[in-house]
Short mmCIF file of C-alpha atoms and ligand atoms in Angstrom, two decimals:
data_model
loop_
_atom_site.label_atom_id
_atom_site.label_comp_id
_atom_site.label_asym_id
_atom_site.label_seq_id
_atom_site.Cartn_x
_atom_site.Cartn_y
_atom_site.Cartn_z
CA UNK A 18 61.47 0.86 -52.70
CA UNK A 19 58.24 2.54 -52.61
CA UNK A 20 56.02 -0.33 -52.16
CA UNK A 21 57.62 -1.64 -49.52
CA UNK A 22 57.71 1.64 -47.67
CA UNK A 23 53.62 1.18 -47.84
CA UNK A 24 53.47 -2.13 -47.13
CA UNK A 25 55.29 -1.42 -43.67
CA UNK A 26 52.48 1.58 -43.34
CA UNK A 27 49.88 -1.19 -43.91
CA UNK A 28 51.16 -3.24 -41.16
CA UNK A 29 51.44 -0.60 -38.46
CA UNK A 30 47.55 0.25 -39.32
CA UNK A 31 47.05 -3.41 -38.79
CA UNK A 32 49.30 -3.49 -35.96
CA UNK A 33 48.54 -0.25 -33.70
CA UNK A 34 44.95 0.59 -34.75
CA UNK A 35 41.75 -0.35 -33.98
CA UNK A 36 39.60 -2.47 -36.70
CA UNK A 37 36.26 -0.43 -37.53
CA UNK A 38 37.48 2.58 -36.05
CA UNK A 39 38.84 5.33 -39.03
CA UNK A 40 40.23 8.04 -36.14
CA UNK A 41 42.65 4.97 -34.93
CA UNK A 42 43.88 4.20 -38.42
CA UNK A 43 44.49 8.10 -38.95
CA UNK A 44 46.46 8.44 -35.71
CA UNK A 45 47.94 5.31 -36.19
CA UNK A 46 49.45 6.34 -39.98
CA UNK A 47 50.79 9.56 -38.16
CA UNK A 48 52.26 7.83 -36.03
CA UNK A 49 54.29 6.01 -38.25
CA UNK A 50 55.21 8.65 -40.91
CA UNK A 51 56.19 10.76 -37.85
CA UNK A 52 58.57 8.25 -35.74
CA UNK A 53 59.38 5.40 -38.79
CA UNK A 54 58.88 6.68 -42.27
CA UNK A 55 57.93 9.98 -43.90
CA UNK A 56 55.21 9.46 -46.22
CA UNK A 57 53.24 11.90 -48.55
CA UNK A 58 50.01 11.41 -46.69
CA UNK A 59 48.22 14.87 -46.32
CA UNK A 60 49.27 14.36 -42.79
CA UNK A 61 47.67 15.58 -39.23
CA UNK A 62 48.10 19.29 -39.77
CA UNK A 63 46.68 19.98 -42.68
CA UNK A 64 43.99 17.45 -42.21
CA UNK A 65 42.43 19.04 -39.69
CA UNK A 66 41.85 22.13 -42.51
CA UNK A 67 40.74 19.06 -44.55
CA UNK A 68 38.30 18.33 -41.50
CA UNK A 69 37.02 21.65 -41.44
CA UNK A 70 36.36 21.90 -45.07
CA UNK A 71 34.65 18.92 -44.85
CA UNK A 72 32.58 19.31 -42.23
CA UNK A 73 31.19 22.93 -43.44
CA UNK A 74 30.56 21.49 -47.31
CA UNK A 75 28.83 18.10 -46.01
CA UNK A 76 29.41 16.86 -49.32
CA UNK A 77 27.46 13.71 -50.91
CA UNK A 78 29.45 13.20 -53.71
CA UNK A 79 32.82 13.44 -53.36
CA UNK A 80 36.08 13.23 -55.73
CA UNK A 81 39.56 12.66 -54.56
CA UNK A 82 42.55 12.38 -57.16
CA UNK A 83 45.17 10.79 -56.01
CA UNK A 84 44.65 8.05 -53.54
CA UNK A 85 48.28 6.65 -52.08
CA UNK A 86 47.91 4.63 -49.04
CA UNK A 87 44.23 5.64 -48.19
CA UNK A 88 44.78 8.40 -45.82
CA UNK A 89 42.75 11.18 -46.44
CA UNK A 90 40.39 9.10 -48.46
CA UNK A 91 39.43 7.26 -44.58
CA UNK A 92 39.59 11.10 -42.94
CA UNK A 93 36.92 12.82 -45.59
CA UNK A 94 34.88 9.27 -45.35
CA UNK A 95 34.66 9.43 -41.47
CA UNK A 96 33.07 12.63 -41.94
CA UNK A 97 30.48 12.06 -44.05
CA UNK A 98 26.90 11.83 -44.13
CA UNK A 99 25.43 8.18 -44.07
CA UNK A 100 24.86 7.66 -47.57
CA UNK A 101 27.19 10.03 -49.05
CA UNK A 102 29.84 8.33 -51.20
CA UNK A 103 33.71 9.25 -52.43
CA UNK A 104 35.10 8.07 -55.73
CA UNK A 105 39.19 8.06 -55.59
CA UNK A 106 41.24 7.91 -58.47
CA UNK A 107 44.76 6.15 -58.15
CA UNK A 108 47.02 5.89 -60.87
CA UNK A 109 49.47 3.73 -59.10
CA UNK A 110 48.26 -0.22 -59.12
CA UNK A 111 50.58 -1.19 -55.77
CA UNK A 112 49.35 2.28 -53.64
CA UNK A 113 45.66 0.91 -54.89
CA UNK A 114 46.12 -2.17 -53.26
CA UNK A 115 47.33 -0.71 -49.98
CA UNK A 116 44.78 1.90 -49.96
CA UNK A 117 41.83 -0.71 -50.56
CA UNK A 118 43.49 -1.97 -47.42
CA UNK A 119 43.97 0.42 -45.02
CA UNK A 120 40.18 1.60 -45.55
CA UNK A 121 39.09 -2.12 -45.10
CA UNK A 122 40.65 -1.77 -41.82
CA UNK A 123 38.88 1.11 -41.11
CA UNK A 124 35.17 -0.18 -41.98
CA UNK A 125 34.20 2.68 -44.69
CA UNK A 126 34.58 0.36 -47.85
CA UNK A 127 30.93 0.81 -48.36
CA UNK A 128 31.60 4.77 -48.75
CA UNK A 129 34.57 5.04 -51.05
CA UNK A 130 34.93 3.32 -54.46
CA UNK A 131 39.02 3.22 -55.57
CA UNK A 132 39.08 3.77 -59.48
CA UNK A 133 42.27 2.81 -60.70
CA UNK A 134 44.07 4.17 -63.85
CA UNK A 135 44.97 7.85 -65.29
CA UNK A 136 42.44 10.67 -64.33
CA UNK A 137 42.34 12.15 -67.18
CA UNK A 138 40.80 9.00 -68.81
CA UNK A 139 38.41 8.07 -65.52
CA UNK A 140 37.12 11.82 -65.65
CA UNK A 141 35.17 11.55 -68.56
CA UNK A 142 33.46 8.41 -68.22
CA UNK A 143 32.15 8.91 -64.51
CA UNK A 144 28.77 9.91 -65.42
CA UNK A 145 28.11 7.18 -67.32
CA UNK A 146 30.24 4.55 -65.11
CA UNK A 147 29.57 5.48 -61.57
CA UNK A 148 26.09 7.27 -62.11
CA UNK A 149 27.22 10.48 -61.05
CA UNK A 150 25.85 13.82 -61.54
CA UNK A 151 28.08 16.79 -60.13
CA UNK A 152 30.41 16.64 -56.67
CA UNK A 153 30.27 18.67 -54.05
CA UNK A 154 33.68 18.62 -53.35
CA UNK A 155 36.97 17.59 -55.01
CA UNK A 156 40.22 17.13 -53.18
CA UNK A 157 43.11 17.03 -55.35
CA UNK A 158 46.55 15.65 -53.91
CA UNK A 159 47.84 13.47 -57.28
CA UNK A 160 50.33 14.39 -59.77
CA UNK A 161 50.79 18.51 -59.38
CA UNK A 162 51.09 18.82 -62.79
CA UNK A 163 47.78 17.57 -63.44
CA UNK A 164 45.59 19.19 -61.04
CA UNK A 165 45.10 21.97 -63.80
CA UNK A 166 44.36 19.90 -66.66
CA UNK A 167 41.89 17.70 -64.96
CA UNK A 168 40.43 21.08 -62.99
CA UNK A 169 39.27 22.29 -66.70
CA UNK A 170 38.45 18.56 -67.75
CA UNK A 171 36.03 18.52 -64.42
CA UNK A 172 34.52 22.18 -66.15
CA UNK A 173 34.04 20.59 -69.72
CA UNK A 174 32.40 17.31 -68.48
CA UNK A 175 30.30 19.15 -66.55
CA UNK A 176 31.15 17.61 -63.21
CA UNK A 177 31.42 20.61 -61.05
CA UNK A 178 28.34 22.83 -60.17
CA UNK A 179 27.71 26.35 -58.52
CA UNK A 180 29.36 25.87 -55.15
CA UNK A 181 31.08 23.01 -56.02
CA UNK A 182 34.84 23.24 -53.41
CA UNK A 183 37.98 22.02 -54.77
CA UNK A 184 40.65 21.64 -52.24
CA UNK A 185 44.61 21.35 -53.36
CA UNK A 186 46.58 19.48 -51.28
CA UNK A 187 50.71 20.42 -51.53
CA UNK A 188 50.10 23.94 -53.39
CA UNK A 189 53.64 25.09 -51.89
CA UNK A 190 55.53 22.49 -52.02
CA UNK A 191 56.44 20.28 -54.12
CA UNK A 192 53.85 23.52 -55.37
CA UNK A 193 51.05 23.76 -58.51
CA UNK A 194 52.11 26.92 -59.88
CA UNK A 195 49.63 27.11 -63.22
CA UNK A 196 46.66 25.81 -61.05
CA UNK A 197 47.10 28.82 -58.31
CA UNK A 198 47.41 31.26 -61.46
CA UNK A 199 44.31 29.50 -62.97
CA UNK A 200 42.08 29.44 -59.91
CA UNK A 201 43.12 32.70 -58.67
CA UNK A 202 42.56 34.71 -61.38
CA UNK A 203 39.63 33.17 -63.31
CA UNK A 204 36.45 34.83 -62.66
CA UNK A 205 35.18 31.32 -62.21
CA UNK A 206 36.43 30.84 -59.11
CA UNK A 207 36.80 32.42 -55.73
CA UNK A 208 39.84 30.94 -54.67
CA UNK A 209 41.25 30.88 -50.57
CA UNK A 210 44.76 29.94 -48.93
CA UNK A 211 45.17 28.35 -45.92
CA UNK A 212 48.98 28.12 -44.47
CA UNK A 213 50.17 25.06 -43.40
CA UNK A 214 52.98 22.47 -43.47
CA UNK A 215 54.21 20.08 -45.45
CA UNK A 216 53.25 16.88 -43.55
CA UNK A 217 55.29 15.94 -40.86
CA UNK A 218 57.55 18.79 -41.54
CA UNK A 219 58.73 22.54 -40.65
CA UNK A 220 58.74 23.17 -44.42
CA UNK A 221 55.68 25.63 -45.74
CA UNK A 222 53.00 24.11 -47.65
CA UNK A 223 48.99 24.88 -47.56
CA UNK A 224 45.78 23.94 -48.89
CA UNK A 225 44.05 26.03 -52.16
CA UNK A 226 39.95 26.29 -51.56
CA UNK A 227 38.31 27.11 -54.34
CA UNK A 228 34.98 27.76 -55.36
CA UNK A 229 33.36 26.94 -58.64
CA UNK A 230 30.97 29.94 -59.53
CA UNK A 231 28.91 28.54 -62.54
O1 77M B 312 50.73 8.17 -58.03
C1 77M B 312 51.83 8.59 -58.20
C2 77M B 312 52.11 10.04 -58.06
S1 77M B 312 50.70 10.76 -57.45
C3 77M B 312 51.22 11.13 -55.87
C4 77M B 312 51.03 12.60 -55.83
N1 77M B 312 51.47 13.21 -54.60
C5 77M B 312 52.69 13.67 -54.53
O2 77M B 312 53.48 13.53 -55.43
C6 77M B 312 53.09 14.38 -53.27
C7 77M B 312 54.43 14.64 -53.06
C8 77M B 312 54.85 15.28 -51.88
C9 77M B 312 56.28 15.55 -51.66
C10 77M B 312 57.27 14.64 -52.06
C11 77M B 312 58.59 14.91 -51.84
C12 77M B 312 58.97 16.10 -51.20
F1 77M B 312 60.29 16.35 -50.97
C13 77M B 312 58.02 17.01 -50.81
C14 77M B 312 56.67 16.73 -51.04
C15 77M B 312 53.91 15.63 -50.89
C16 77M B 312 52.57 15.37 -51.12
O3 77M B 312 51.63 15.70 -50.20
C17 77M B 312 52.15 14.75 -52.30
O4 77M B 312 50.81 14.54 -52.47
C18 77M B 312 52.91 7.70 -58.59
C19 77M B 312 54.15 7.83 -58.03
C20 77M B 312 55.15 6.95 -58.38
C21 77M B 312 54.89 5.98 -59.32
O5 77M B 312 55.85 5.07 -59.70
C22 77M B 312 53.62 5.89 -59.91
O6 77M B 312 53.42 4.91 -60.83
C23 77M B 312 52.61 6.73 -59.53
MG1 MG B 313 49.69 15.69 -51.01
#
């Protein structure tokens, strides 16, 4: 069953990489979904777009939705400037656990909070809970059919700023057809596609970056 599929990805972080270092435990969870066990971790190739998206936003505050094992929540923290900070949003209690794991492993607990529970719920209370103002950057990779309902829930809390980047994760496939309409069309946003693969696959998939305009 599922859990057991990330527990075994727990163990081979634990097993192959190297404690306090975050590009072992990404190499090391490749690894695995590559030659054991597929798993829906953004994956190497498109988290090198992730990388670069990173790396040219800088980002502060960060908001990822949709945590699973940890993956791309250690990949954005490595990243980051000292006291920048992400908040990720799980849904699913057992990935939770894993995830708070796997980024133990990797040293950067002091950089990423795990909020567990539906976003839609979380959304709306994290000025007043975590303090925060606006993000610089939100990477969505949880349910597809909420990354438009929570996009416009970010808009009417008042969470997103000029400049603000969202990133989609999986806009292909398994594919987030009313977001692309939404952020493609609305003169809100200035929306970009970058080609890519579903993770450890031949299949197409690619990452949506979008701009909020204000
Ligand atoms: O938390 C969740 C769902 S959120 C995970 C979202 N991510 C995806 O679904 C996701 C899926 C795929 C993908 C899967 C099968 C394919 F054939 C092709 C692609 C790839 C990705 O990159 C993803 O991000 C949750 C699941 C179960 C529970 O029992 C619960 O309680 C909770
Ligand atoms: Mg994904």
């Amino acid at each position: 069953n599922y859990y057991r599929d990330v527990n075994r990805l727990l163990h081979a972080v634990q097993k192959n990489a190297t404690k306090g270092d975050p590009r072992s435990v990404v190499k090391a969870i490749d690894n695995f979904c590559r030659q054991k066990e597929w798993a829906m971790n953004v994956g190497d190739e498109k988290g090198c777009i992730l990388d670069s998206v990173v790396s040219e936003v800088n980002p502060v505050t960060v908001l990822e939705l949709g945590t699973y094992c940890g993956y791309s929540t250690v990949r954005i923290a490595s990243l980051l400037p000292p006291r920048a900070k992400i908040i990720t949003l799980e849904f699913n209690p057992d990935y939770a656990k894993i995830a708070r794991q796997v980024i133990a492993w990797a040293g950067l607990e002091d950089k990423i909070q795990v909020v567990e529970g539906p976003s839609g719920e979380w959304i709306p209370k994290m000025k007043e809970q975590f303090g925060v103002k606006t993000f610089d950057l939100v990477f969505l990779d949880h349910w597809k059919d909420r990354y438009l309902p929570d996009t416009k829930l970010l808009e009417d809390c008042g969470l997103l700023r000029k400049g603000t980047i969202l990133l989609a994760d999986n806009v292909i496939c398994p594919g987030t057809p009313d977001y692309l309409e939404y952020v493609r069309n609305s003169p809100r946003y200035k929306s970009q596609y970058f080609k890519s693969h579903l993770e450890y696959t031949k299949a197409e998939d690619g990452l949506e970056k979008s701009v909020f305009l204000g």
